[in-house]
Each structure stands twice: as structure tokens, then as C-alpha cells.
Amino acid sequence: MAYLDTQLFINGDWRDAADGRTLAVQNPATGQDIGRVAHASRADMDSALAAVERGFEIWRDYTPAARSKIMRKAADLLRERADDIAHLLTQEQGKPLVEAKGETMAAADIIDWFAEEGFRVYGRLVPHRSDLSIRQMVIKDPVGPVAAFTPWNFPINQVVRKIGAGLAAGCSMIVKAPEETPASPAALIRAFQDAGLPEGVLNLLYGDPAEISEYLIASPVIRKITFTGSTPVGKLLASLAGKHMKRVSMELGGHAPVIVCEDGDVDLAVRSVGRAKFRNAGQVCISPTRFLVHNSVKEQFADALAQLAKGVTVGDGLDDATQMGPLANPRRLTAMAEFRDDAIAKGARLLTGGDRIGETGNFFQPTVLTDVPLDARLFNDEPFGPVAGIRGFDRLEEAIAEANRLSFGLAGYAFTRSLASADLLTRRVEVGMLWVNTPASGSGELPFGGIKDSGYGTEGGPEALDNYLNTRAVVVANV
């Protein structure tokens, strides 16, 4: 499918920016411009705020059944259009087509799940202490118009988790989607439009991230902020939201530890976290990054992971043979080389990879380093790329302490055959999501979010809707 220029979506209308500004969109596999995206002006933001305010007054009065019907139709349209949407996503983001289509299909499942979960937004009755004729009620209402800010690494998935929960709860939304990957989230929004979503309920902006976030967060129209991205930016937006007393949920950076115990299944660990490490070229917030492996199996694990990395086919995501696409931009190539050089300078051994591939596009070899010291950047800063670092441990408590050393707390992985070790890991590893003896999975029914500097709130499970609801007490006495 040919790439499309992307417009803003405001009050049910696809439109150019009021002042005509656009930004270039590049294909990271070729480095070539493939289209343009509209750059929102202050006037466009004002139009979106007026639209989302009107949209909320309409959508809040739809029944859960009526909301569900529209959302399910949007999910069906996504599935019908998945092949075309995947081609757009791969062209602008770089990931292989199979991953792009998988992201689109998973988005449809997430919409379906939230469409049904909206039926289960319940209040409750609380008996009065002295007079049963007095009715005490706990009521849950939609919080109001929402401003959602999303990243480029999963341009559909990160938007749909916010839209799914927000719409199911009865909120209207302005989505500020990434300028680097605009066409695929626009295709997601179009599915909701074509499904019959009322005008103004869902709006889409692109432009300067700092300008848009500051303006929307300060607006009295916006009642809640939801953000997925880096921890530093998340902290900045949370402080802005706090200044204006806005509800906030944050899904921020990670630096996921992988603990392979002495009795762990090494082959299972390599298959599970090895493939995950190079998924989306390592540009995944829950990507396994710090590999902590018991010294008795460390060499076995390191050799197997290096062999897996050597076998990964890197190339243009539009090629069916490609297993790993390019990094998002040239800056990421520089960052990967810096992580490599720093680790080696401090004593790490390079087992495989470590270099850029070719001169065209942002391709970097799947890279494995072992004996990485704790003071290396790779064990302290999120690499957000296809670089894995390994170090050994002797006692499980030592590995858990290292897993918890950093301020990140998004995801973690562990491999053990011992129920006692699994129990200790479950209780002690400080992450919002822990997978033991299994690859990561992110279904709509499970909470998705972190703790510590990796954020607060969740974008999955019934708890996700709580972020979009006000809980109120109402007491009615007969007179």
C-alpha cells in the first residue's frame, strides 16, 4: 500500500493544519522522506478542545451497550484493514510486516475486551448505619475529556490501550500521536470514525510535543492526562498536570532484568527472552535488557544467546525474510555504538554484533556482550535497542538485589524450576509485570504498567478503567 500524507482529525473532520504547516515522515529502512504530516497550530488545538468538550457531553450519555457496539465495529474494521495498515506501519516505523500486522490484530482484540469491560463499571449501595430508608450510593462517572500522549515504537498499540479504556469509561479524547509514525494511528482513528463514533469524541493532533502538551494540560477542558514514553518526559508532564490538579496515568521507561537461576531451563530462557530482545529492534519498553545468569550456566546461556543473535535476519521490514528491522532514527545508531564502546572499555566481552549494517537506513547488528560490569552504561541506562548485556551471580538474593538496584520497575523475567525460588522472585522483584518461565504477553485483561520510576496506573485489566472514572458518594434521604 502506498504511503499516505496524514492530516489532523478534529470534530469528525480530517483537515490540514490551520496555518498549513507540515513535517516530513521518513522511512527508517531507507532514510528517505515518504510523506508529510500536518503540524497543529494553536488554532487547531483550540478547535480540538472545543470538539472534545462537546464530544464528552454526547458520549457520557451513551449506554455501555451503545458504546460497546461502536467499539466492536471499529475492531472489526481494524481486522479487515490489517494488511493495509501493517504496510503503513512498517514503512514509517520499520518493524517487520508480521510484527506490524500482529500489532494491528492485537489492537482489535484490546478494543473488544474494553468494549465488554465497560458493562462492568459498577457502583454499589452501602447500608446506612441508623436509618435504612436513607439510600447511600457509590457512583462511578467518566472523568471527562482526556489528553493522551503516545510514542513511536508501537504507534497503534500504545494509542489503542488509552482509547479502549477511555471510550469504555465514557470519556472523550484528544490523542497527540507521534510525528515519526503518524499514518498508522490515523488509520486506527479512522476505524472508529467509520464505526459511527460521534463527532468530537475522538480527536487526533500532531506537532511540537512540548507545545501541545503544555497547552492541552493547562486547559480547563482536559480532566485527565495519560502518557507513554520516557521517564524524564513523564516526570515533566506529571509535574505540569499536578500544577493544574489533573488526573494522571504514566507508563514510562524500563530496564527489564532477566534472572536465570541455576535450575532454570536455559534453552527455554534463550528462546523466550532472546527473541523478545530483538523484537522491534529492541525498541520496546518491556524489552529484556539486563541478563543476570547463575555462574554455573552463564557460559552456556551466553553462547546460546549469541548464536540466536547471529541467526537474526536484519533488513527492510517489507521483506518477508526480515526478522528485525531498522532503528527509528540515526541517533539510535550513535547510542548503540556508545553503549558498546562504554561496556567494552569497562571490561565487557563482545560475543557478537556491535556494528552498524551498511550505509543506508538505520540498521544495527543484534549485539550480545558478556561479563558486563555494574558501572557500565548498559546496566544503568535503558539502551532501547538490540543490545543485550550478561553478567553472572552466585546467589539468587544477589540477582534480586541487582534487579531492584535501579529506579526502573516496569517489567522483569525469570527462569527457575523451583517453586521456592519462583515464590521469592514473585515477592521480591520490584516490577509491575513479572513473567516466570514464559515470554511476555500483553493481553487486554491483564494490568500493563510499572512501579517506581516506571510510572503509575495501568493500561490493561479492569484497573485500567479506574483511571478514567470519578468515584462519588451520593446519599439520598426521604423527606
Short mmCIF file of C-alpha atoms in Angstrom, two decimals:
data_model
loop_
_atom_site.label_atom_id
_atom_site.label_comp_id
_atom_site.label_asym_id
_atom_site.label_seq_id
_atom_site.Cartn_x
_atom_site.Cartn_y
_atom_site.Cartn_z
CA MET A 1 0.00 0.00 0.00
CA ALA A 2 1.33 3.44 -0.95
CA TYR A 3 2.16 5.68 1.99
CA LEU A 4 -0.33 8.45 2.80
CA ASP A 5 0.11 12.02 3.94
CA THR A 6 -1.57 12.39 7.33
CA GLN A 7 -3.99 15.12 8.40
CA LEU A 8 -5.34 16.18 11.78
CA PHE A 9 -8.70 14.78 12.88
CA ILE A 10 -10.87 17.30 14.72
CA ASN A 11 -14.62 17.11 15.37
CA GLY A 12 -15.13 14.31 12.87
CA ASP A 13 -13.22 16.11 10.10
CA TRP A 14 -9.84 15.27 8.53
CA ARG A 15 -8.11 18.58 7.91
CA ASP A 16 -4.79 20.26 7.23
CA ALA A 17 -3.24 22.44 9.91
CA ALA A 18 -4.82 25.88 10.10
CA ASP A 19 -1.54 27.53 9.12
CA GLY A 20 -0.63 24.89 6.55
CA ARG A 21 2.49 23.62 8.33
CA THR A 22 3.65 20.03 7.80
CA LEU A 23 6.51 17.79 8.91
CA ALA A 24 8.39 15.20 6.88
CA VAL A 25 7.97 11.48 7.62
CA GLN A 26 10.94 9.21 6.90
CA ASN A 27 11.23 5.51 6.26
CA PRO A 28 13.93 4.34 8.72
CA ALA A 29 14.91 1.50 6.38
CA THR A 30 15.86 3.88 3.56
CA GLY A 31 16.33 7.27 5.20
CA GLN A 32 14.04 8.72 2.52
CA ASP A 33 11.05 11.02 3.02
CA ILE A 34 7.87 9.11 2.28
CA GLY A 35 5.16 11.61 3.21
CA ARG A 36 4.09 14.59 5.27
CA VAL A 37 2.09 15.02 8.46
CA ALA A 38 0.09 18.10 9.46
CA HIS A 39 1.63 20.21 12.25
CA ALA A 40 -1.08 21.50 14.60
CA SER A 41 -1.21 25.20 15.41
CA ARG A 42 -2.67 26.91 18.46
CA ALA A 43 -5.89 27.40 16.49
CA ASP A 44 -6.07 23.67 15.79
CA MET A 45 -5.61 22.89 19.46
CA ASP A 46 -8.40 25.29 20.37
CA SER A 47 -10.66 23.59 17.83
CA ALA A 48 -9.81 20.18 19.25
CA LEU A 49 -10.51 21.35 22.82
CA ALA A 50 -13.90 22.74 21.82
CA ALA A 51 -14.69 19.50 19.97
CA VAL A 52 -13.63 17.17 22.78
CA GLU A 53 -15.73 19.16 25.27
CA ARG A 54 -18.82 18.79 23.09
CA GLY A 55 -17.99 15.17 22.40
CA PHE A 56 -17.89 14.38 26.09
CA GLU A 57 -21.40 15.75 26.65
CA ILE A 58 -22.62 13.35 23.95
CA TRP A 59 -20.58 10.23 24.75
CA ARG A 60 -21.07 10.29 28.52
CA ASP A 61 -24.81 9.69 27.96
CA TYR A 62 -24.35 6.67 25.71
CA THR A 63 -25.18 3.43 27.45
CA PRO A 64 -22.41 0.85 27.85
CA ALA A 65 -24.21 -1.28 25.27
CA ALA A 66 -24.25 1.56 22.73
CA ARG A 67 -20.56 2.30 23.32
CA SER A 68 -19.72 -1.38 23.02
CA LYS A 69 -21.47 -1.72 19.68
CA ILE A 70 -19.44 1.10 18.12
CA MET A 71 -16.17 -0.11 19.62
CA ARG A 72 -16.72 -3.66 18.38
CA LYS A 73 -17.44 -2.35 14.90
CA ALA A 74 -14.16 -0.42 14.99
CA ALA A 75 -12.34 -3.61 15.99
CA ASP A 76 -13.90 -5.48 13.08
CA LEU A 77 -12.81 -2.73 10.67
CA LEU A 78 -9.25 -2.91 12.00
CA ARG A 79 -9.15 -6.64 11.28
CA GLU A 80 -10.49 -6.10 7.76
CA ARG A 81 -7.85 -3.43 7.08
CA ALA A 82 -4.96 -5.09 8.94
CA ASP A 83 -2.84 -5.84 5.87
CA ASP A 84 -3.01 -2.27 4.55
CA ILE A 85 -2.43 -0.76 7.99
CA ALA A 86 0.56 -3.04 8.55
CA HIS A 87 2.19 -1.78 5.36
CA LEU A 88 1.77 1.81 6.54
CA LEU A 89 3.17 0.96 9.96
CA THR A 90 6.22 -0.85 8.56
CA GLN A 91 7.04 1.95 6.15
CA GLU A 92 7.05 4.62 8.86
CA GLN A 93 8.34 2.62 11.84
CA GLY A 94 10.47 -0.12 10.32
CA LYS A 95 9.30 -3.26 12.14
CA PRO A 96 8.73 -6.42 10.06
CA LEU A 97 5.34 -6.79 8.44
CA VAL A 98 4.47 -9.79 10.58
CA GLU A 99 5.01 -7.69 13.72
CA ALA A 100 3.08 -4.76 12.25
CA LYS A 101 0.11 -6.95 11.40
CA GLY A 102 0.31 -8.61 14.80
CA GLU A 103 0.18 -5.20 16.48
CA THR A 104 -2.90 -4.26 14.45
CA MET A 105 -4.73 -7.51 15.17
CA ALA A 106 -3.86 -7.31 18.86
CA ALA A 107 -5.29 -3.78 18.91
CA ALA A 108 -8.62 -5.14 17.67
CA ASP A 109 -8.64 -7.69 20.49
CA ILE A 110 -7.90 -4.96 23.05
CA ILE A 111 -10.81 -2.87 21.75
CA ASP A 112 -13.13 -5.86 22.01
CA TRP A 113 -12.05 -6.56 25.58
CA PHE A 114 -12.61 -2.99 26.74
CA ALA A 115 -15.91 -2.84 24.86
CA GLU A 116 -17.16 -5.65 27.08
CA GLU A 117 -15.46 -4.47 30.27
CA GLY A 118 -17.42 -1.22 30.00
CA PHE A 119 -20.51 -3.22 31.01
CA ARG A 120 -18.85 -3.91 34.36
CA VAL A 121 -18.38 -0.35 35.58
CA TYR A 122 -20.47 -0.77 38.71
CA GLY A 123 -21.24 1.37 41.72
CA ARG A 124 -22.63 -0.04 44.95
CA LEU A 125 -25.17 0.51 47.71
CA VAL A 126 -23.93 0.99 51.27
CA PRO A 127 -26.42 0.47 54.17
CA HIS A 128 -26.87 3.50 56.39
CA ARG A 129 -25.78 2.99 59.99
CA SER A 130 -29.02 4.13 61.64
CA ASP A 131 -31.76 4.61 59.01
CA LEU A 132 -32.23 2.09 56.23
CA SER A 133 -34.60 4.44 54.41
CA ILE A 134 -31.59 6.62 53.62
CA ARG A 135 -30.02 5.38 50.41
CA GLN A 136 -26.21 5.60 50.30
CA MET A 137 -24.73 5.08 46.85
CA VAL A 138 -21.24 4.92 45.38
CA ILE A 139 -21.36 6.10 41.78
CA LYS A 140 -18.68 5.88 39.08
CA ASP A 141 -18.75 8.52 36.35
CA PRO A 142 -16.39 9.24 33.45
CA VAL A 143 -13.68 11.69 34.49
CA GLY A 144 -14.14 13.91 31.43
CA PRO A 145 -12.11 14.86 28.33
CA VAL A 146 -8.70 13.19 28.21
CA ALA A 147 -5.40 14.20 26.61
CA ALA A 148 -3.37 11.15 25.55
CA PHE A 149 0.29 11.30 24.50
CA THR A 150 1.79 8.28 22.74
CA PRO A 151 5.21 7.15 21.36
CA TRP A 152 6.51 5.92 18.02
CA ASN A 153 7.69 2.39 18.91
CA PHE A 154 4.17 0.90 19.00
CA PRO A 155 2.12 3.60 17.26
CA ILE A 156 -1.12 1.58 17.29
CA ASN A 157 -0.79 -0.45 20.47
CA GLN A 158 0.06 2.47 22.72
CA VAL A 159 -2.84 4.53 21.37
CA VAL A 160 -5.43 1.75 21.48
CA ARG A 161 -4.87 0.93 25.16
CA LYS A 162 -5.74 4.51 26.05
CA ILE A 163 -8.63 4.81 23.61
CA GLY A 164 -10.09 1.46 24.60
CA ALA A 165 -10.21 2.22 28.31
CA GLY A 166 -11.20 5.87 27.89
CA LEU A 167 -14.08 5.25 25.49
CA ALA A 168 -15.37 2.29 27.50
CA ALA A 169 -15.49 4.52 30.59
CA GLY A 170 -17.42 7.24 28.73
CA CYS A 171 -14.62 9.78 28.18
CA SER A 172 -13.86 11.81 25.08
CA MET A 173 -10.24 12.15 24.00
CA ILE A 174 -7.59 14.16 22.21
CA VAL A 175 -4.76 11.90 21.07
CA LYS A 176 -1.38 13.50 20.46
CA ALA A 177 0.23 10.77 18.35
CA PRO A 178 3.88 10.59 17.21
CA GLU A 179 5.01 12.67 14.24
CA GLU A 180 7.51 9.95 13.27
CA THR A 181 4.76 7.37 12.74
CA PRO A 182 1.52 9.23 12.01
CA ALA A 183 -0.30 7.17 9.38
CA SER A 184 -0.93 4.01 11.43
CA PRO A 185 -2.56 5.74 14.43
CA ALA A 186 -4.59 7.79 11.94
CA ALA A 187 -5.82 4.51 10.43
CA LEU A 188 -6.85 3.38 13.92
CA ILE A 189 -8.79 6.61 14.46
CA ARG A 190 -10.44 6.25 11.06
CA ALA A 191 -11.76 2.82 12.05
CA PHE A 192 -13.59 4.44 14.98
CA GLN A 193 -14.92 7.19 12.73
CA ASP A 194 -16.20 4.68 10.19
CA ALA A 195 -17.75 2.64 13.00
CA GLY A 196 -20.02 5.57 13.84
CA LEU A 197 -18.29 7.28 16.76
CA PRO A 198 -19.97 10.68 17.29
CA GLU A 199 -18.13 13.81 16.20
CA GLY A 200 -15.76 15.26 18.76
CA VAL A 201 -15.45 12.11 20.89
CA LEU A 202 -12.06 11.27 19.40
CA ASN A 203 -9.60 13.84 18.03
CA LEU A 204 -6.06 13.50 16.68
CA LEU A 205 -3.21 16.01 16.71
CA TYR A 206 0.41 16.06 15.57
CA GLY A 207 3.03 18.73 16.03
CA ASP A 208 5.52 20.04 18.55
CA PRO A 209 5.27 17.71 21.60
CA ALA A 210 6.22 20.31 24.20
CA GLU A 211 3.90 22.97 22.77
CA ILE A 212 0.91 20.64 22.51
CA SER A 213 1.37 19.01 25.91
CA GLU A 214 1.78 22.31 27.77
CA TYR A 215 -1.27 23.83 26.08
CA LEU A 216 -3.59 20.86 26.49
CA ILE A 217 -2.60 20.09 30.08
CA ALA A 218 -3.21 23.69 31.13
CA SER A 219 -6.66 23.81 29.52
CA PRO A 220 -9.60 23.59 31.96
CA VAL A 221 -11.37 21.38 29.40
CA ILE A 222 -8.92 18.49 29.94
CA ARG A 223 -9.58 16.47 33.09
CA LYS A 224 -7.06 13.64 32.72
CA ILE A 225 -3.60 13.10 31.23
CA THR A 226 -2.25 9.75 30.06
CA PHE A 227 1.29 9.38 28.72
CA THR A 228 3.55 6.61 27.45
CA GLY A 229 7.19 7.45 26.94
CA SER A 230 10.46 8.18 28.68
CA THR A 231 10.75 8.70 32.43
CA PRO A 232 12.21 12.25 32.18
CA VAL A 233 9.39 13.45 29.92
CA GLY A 234 6.83 11.63 32.07
CA LYS A 235 8.06 13.40 35.18
CA LEU A 236 7.83 16.75 33.39
CA LEU A 237 4.26 16.12 32.22
CA ALA A 238 3.25 14.80 35.64
CA SER A 239 4.53 18.00 37.25
CA LEU A 240 2.55 20.09 34.76
CA ALA A 241 -0.55 18.02 35.45
CA GLY A 242 -0.03 18.39 39.19
CA LYS A 243 0.16 22.15 38.82
CA HIS A 244 -3.33 22.08 37.30
CA MET A 245 -4.64 19.26 39.55
CA LYS A 246 -5.25 16.86 36.65
CA ARG A 247 -5.63 13.09 36.97
CA VAL A 248 -2.57 11.32 35.56
CA SER A 249 -1.52 7.83 34.49
CA MET A 250 2.03 7.16 33.29
CA GLU A 251 3.61 4.18 31.50
CA LEU A 252 7.29 5.09 31.46
CA GLY A 253 10.73 3.66 30.73
CA GLY A 254 12.04 0.29 31.77
CA HIS A 255 15.29 -1.65 32.08
CA ALA A 256 13.95 -5.18 32.44
CA PRO A 257 16.10 -7.68 34.35
CA VAL A 258 16.20 -11.33 33.33
CA ILE A 259 17.15 -13.76 36.11
CA VAL A 260 18.20 -17.25 35.00
CA CYS A 261 18.58 -19.46 38.06
CA GLU A 262 20.92 -22.43 38.43
CA ASP A 263 17.99 -24.78 37.84
CA GLY A 264 16.44 -22.69 35.09
CA ASP A 265 15.70 -24.10 31.64
CA VAL A 266 18.44 -22.39 29.61
CA ASP A 267 17.02 -23.35 26.21
CA LEU A 268 13.60 -22.01 27.19
CA ALA A 269 15.15 -18.81 28.51
CA VAL A 270 17.13 -18.19 25.32
CA ARG A 271 14.11 -18.86 23.11
CA SER A 272 11.80 -16.69 25.20
CA VAL A 273 13.83 -13.63 26.09
CA GLY A 274 16.28 -13.90 23.20
CA ARG A 275 13.60 -13.44 20.61
CA ALA A 276 11.98 -10.74 22.73
CA LYS A 277 15.28 -8.85 22.99
CA PHE A 278 15.44 -8.30 19.23
CA ARG A 279 11.73 -7.75 18.69
CA ASN A 280 11.12 -4.31 17.18
CA ALA A 281 14.92 -3.90 17.13
CA GLY A 282 14.90 -3.79 20.93
CA GLN A 283 12.79 -0.64 20.92
CA VAL A 284 10.31 -2.00 23.45
CA CYS A 285 9.67 -0.65 26.93
CA ILE A 286 9.47 -4.17 28.39
CA SER A 287 12.43 -5.46 26.38
CA PRO A 288 14.69 -7.83 28.38
CA THR A 289 17.93 -5.94 28.87
CA ARG A 290 19.99 -6.92 31.96
CA PHE A 291 20.63 -10.67 31.80
CA LEU A 292 21.57 -11.97 35.25
CA VAL A 293 22.58 -15.60 34.88
CA HIS A 294 23.80 -18.05 37.52
CA ASN A 295 27.53 -18.61 37.03
CA SER A 296 27.05 -22.36 36.65
CA VAL A 297 25.07 -21.83 33.40
CA LYS A 298 26.31 -18.39 32.33
CA GLU A 299 28.64 -19.56 29.55
CA GLN A 300 26.01 -21.93 28.19
CA PHE A 301 23.42 -19.17 28.17
CA ALA A 302 25.78 -16.57 26.68
CA ASP A 303 26.88 -18.85 23.84
CA ALA A 304 23.28 -19.79 23.02
CA LEU A 305 22.08 -16.18 23.06
CA ALA A 306 24.97 -15.14 20.81
CA GLN A 307 24.10 -17.91 18.36
CA LEU A 308 20.47 -16.80 18.33
CA ALA A 309 21.53 -13.19 17.69
CA LYS A 310 23.79 -14.24 14.80
CA GLY A 311 20.85 -16.00 13.18
CA VAL A 312 18.53 -12.98 13.18
CA THR A 313 17.88 -11.70 9.64
CA VAL A 314 18.08 -7.89 9.62
CA GLY A 315 16.58 -5.86 6.80
CA ASP A 316 13.71 -3.82 5.43
CA GLY A 317 10.51 -4.75 7.25
CA LEU A 318 8.69 -5.02 3.91
CA ASP A 319 10.85 -8.04 3.01
CA ASP A 320 9.15 -11.23 4.17
CA ALA A 321 12.52 -12.72 5.20
CA THR A 322 13.26 -9.90 7.66
CA GLN A 323 13.15 -10.74 11.37
CA MET A 324 14.47 -7.41 12.70
CA GLY A 325 14.05 -4.03 11.07
CA PRO A 326 15.92 -0.74 11.48
CA LEU A 327 16.20 1.54 14.46
CA ALA A 328 13.92 4.56 14.47
CA ASN A 329 16.49 7.21 13.57
CA PRO A 330 20.26 7.80 13.15
CA ARG A 331 20.53 8.99 16.76
CA ARG A 332 19.77 5.46 17.92
CA LEU A 333 22.70 4.13 15.88
CA THR A 334 25.02 6.51 17.70
CA ALA A 335 23.53 5.50 21.05
CA MET A 336 24.07 1.77 20.37
CA ALA A 337 27.72 2.36 19.48
CA GLU A 338 28.18 4.36 22.66
CA PHE A 339 26.70 1.57 24.80
CA ARG A 340 29.02 -0.93 23.08
CA ASP A 341 32.16 1.16 23.48
CA ASP A 342 31.48 2.01 27.11
CA ALA A 343 30.85 -1.62 28.09
CA ILE A 344 33.99 -2.89 26.34
CA ALA A 345 36.13 -0.11 27.81
CA LYS A 346 35.00 -1.20 31.28
CA GLY A 347 35.80 -4.87 30.76
CA ALA A 348 32.87 -6.48 28.95
CA ARG A 349 33.45 -9.02 26.17
CA LEU A 350 31.69 -8.63 22.83
CA LEU A 351 30.31 -12.01 21.75
CA THR A 352 28.55 -10.93 18.56
CA GLY A 353 27.37 -7.88 16.66
CA GLY A 354 28.17 -4.37 17.75
CA ASP A 355 28.26 -2.57 14.41
CA ARG A 356 26.05 -0.66 12.02
CA ILE A 357 24.93 -2.57 8.94
CA GLY A 358 25.52 -0.76 5.66
CA GLU A 359 25.30 2.95 4.99
CA THR A 360 21.62 3.19 4.06
CA GLY A 361 18.94 3.07 6.71
CA ASN A 362 19.28 2.73 10.47
CA PHE A 363 20.34 -0.91 10.73
CA PHE A 364 22.38 -2.24 13.66
CA GLN A 365 23.56 -5.77 14.33
CA PRO A 366 21.91 -7.78 17.11
CA THR A 367 24.53 -7.46 19.83
CA VAL A 368 25.46 -9.58 22.85
CA LEU A 369 28.02 -8.57 25.49
CA THR A 370 29.00 -10.67 28.49
CA ASP A 371 30.80 -10.01 31.77
CA VAL A 372 29.28 -6.53 31.76
CA PRO A 373 30.34 -4.60 34.89
CA LEU A 374 27.74 -2.86 37.03
CA ASP A 375 29.16 0.59 36.26
CA ALA A 376 28.68 0.18 32.50
CA ARG A 377 26.00 2.38 30.96
CA LEU A 378 24.31 -0.75 29.60
CA PHE A 379 23.49 -1.81 33.16
CA ASN A 380 22.27 1.63 34.21
CA ASP A 381 20.63 3.40 31.25
CA GLU A 382 17.88 1.93 29.11
CA PRO A 383 19.51 1.12 25.73
CA PHE A 384 16.22 0.90 23.79
CA GLY A 385 17.90 -1.08 21.05
CA PRO A 386 19.19 -4.55 20.07
CA VAL A 387 21.97 -4.75 22.67
CA ALA A 388 21.95 -7.41 25.41
CA GLY A 389 24.27 -7.44 28.43
CA ILE A 390 25.05 -10.51 30.55
CA ARG A 391 26.67 -10.89 33.98
CA GLY A 392 26.81 -13.76 36.43
CA PHE A 393 25.65 -14.29 40.01
CA ASP A 394 26.11 -16.94 42.69
CA ARG A 395 23.12 -16.41 45.00
CA LEU A 396 19.54 -15.65 43.97
CA GLU A 397 19.32 -12.88 46.58
CA GLU A 398 22.27 -11.22 44.84
CA ALA A 399 20.45 -11.27 41.50
CA ILE A 400 17.27 -9.89 43.05
CA ALA A 401 19.22 -7.06 44.65
CA GLU A 402 20.72 -6.16 41.27
CA ALA A 403 17.31 -6.38 39.59
CA ASN A 404 15.98 -3.88 42.14
CA ARG A 405 19.03 -1.60 42.18
CA LEU A 406 17.79 0.78 39.51
CA SER A 407 14.86 3.14 39.84
CA PHE A 408 13.04 1.42 36.96
CA GLY A 409 10.25 -1.03 37.79
CA LEU A 410 8.32 -1.85 34.63
CA ALA A 411 8.95 -5.48 33.66
CA GLY A 412 11.07 -8.45 34.61
CA TYR A 413 11.65 -12.08 33.62
CA ALA A 414 12.87 -15.16 35.49
CA PHE A 415 13.54 -18.82 34.79
CA THR A 416 13.58 -21.49 37.51
CA ARG A 417 12.20 -24.96 38.16
CA SER A 418 11.96 -24.28 41.90
CA LEU A 419 8.62 -23.25 43.40
CA ALA A 420 10.50 -21.73 46.33
CA SER A 421 12.62 -19.58 44.01
CA ALA A 422 9.56 -18.60 41.95
CA ASP A 423 7.82 -17.53 45.16
CA LEU A 424 10.82 -15.47 46.28
CA LEU A 425 11.06 -13.80 42.87
CA THR A 426 7.33 -13.06 42.87
CA ARG A 427 7.53 -11.37 46.26
CA ARG A 428 10.84 -9.54 45.92
CA VAL A 429 11.40 -8.39 42.34
CA GLU A 430 10.12 -4.80 42.18
CA VAL A 431 8.36 -4.59 38.83
CA GLY A 432 4.81 -4.02 37.66
CA MET A 433 4.91 -7.11 35.43
CA LEU A 434 6.90 -10.30 36.00
CA TRP A 435 6.97 -13.30 33.66
CA VAL A 436 8.39 -16.55 35.08
CA ASN A 437 9.31 -19.36 32.65
CA THR A 438 7.35 -17.73 29.83
CA PRO A 439 7.69 -14.96 27.24
CA ALA A 440 5.97 -11.63 27.82
CA SER A 441 2.31 -11.34 26.97
CA GLY A 442 0.21 -8.20 26.98
CA SER A 443 -3.46 -9.11 26.74
CA GLY A 444 -6.19 -6.60 27.45
CA GLU A 445 -7.34 -8.40 30.58
CA LEU A 446 -4.01 -8.11 32.41
CA PRO A 447 -2.67 -4.91 34.03
CA PHE A 448 0.06 -3.28 31.95
CA GLY A 449 2.15 -0.74 33.82
CA GLY A 450 5.07 -0.15 36.15
CA ILE A 451 6.09 0.98 39.60
CA LYS A 452 8.85 3.25 40.91
CA ASP A 453 10.21 5.49 38.12
CA SER A 454 8.42 3.40 35.50
CA GLY A 455 5.15 5.14 36.25
CA TYR A 456 1.79 4.59 37.89
CA GLY A 457 -1.61 3.49 36.77
CA THR A 458 -2.21 0.62 34.38
CA GLU A 459 -3.33 0.23 30.77
CA GLY A 460 -4.87 -3.20 30.97
CA GLY A 461 -7.29 -5.18 33.07
CA PRO A 462 -10.32 -3.83 34.93
CA GLU A 463 -7.97 -1.49 36.80
CA ALA A 464 -7.35 0.45 33.58
CA LEU A 465 -10.89 1.83 33.59
CA ASP A 466 -10.44 3.19 37.11
CA ASN A 467 -8.01 5.74 35.66
CA TYR A 468 -10.87 7.21 33.62
CA LEU A 469 -13.57 7.25 36.32
CA ASN A 470 -14.56 9.51 39.19
CA THR A 471 -15.85 7.69 42.24
CA ARG A 472 -18.52 9.70 44.09
CA ALA A 473 -20.66 9.18 47.17
CA VAL A 474 -24.33 10.18 46.95
CA VAL A 475 -26.67 9.97 49.97
CA VAL A 476 -30.44 10.39 49.47
CA ALA A 477 -32.85 10.74 52.41
CA ASN A 478 -36.64 10.56 52.09
CA VAL A 479 -38.41 13.73 53.26
#
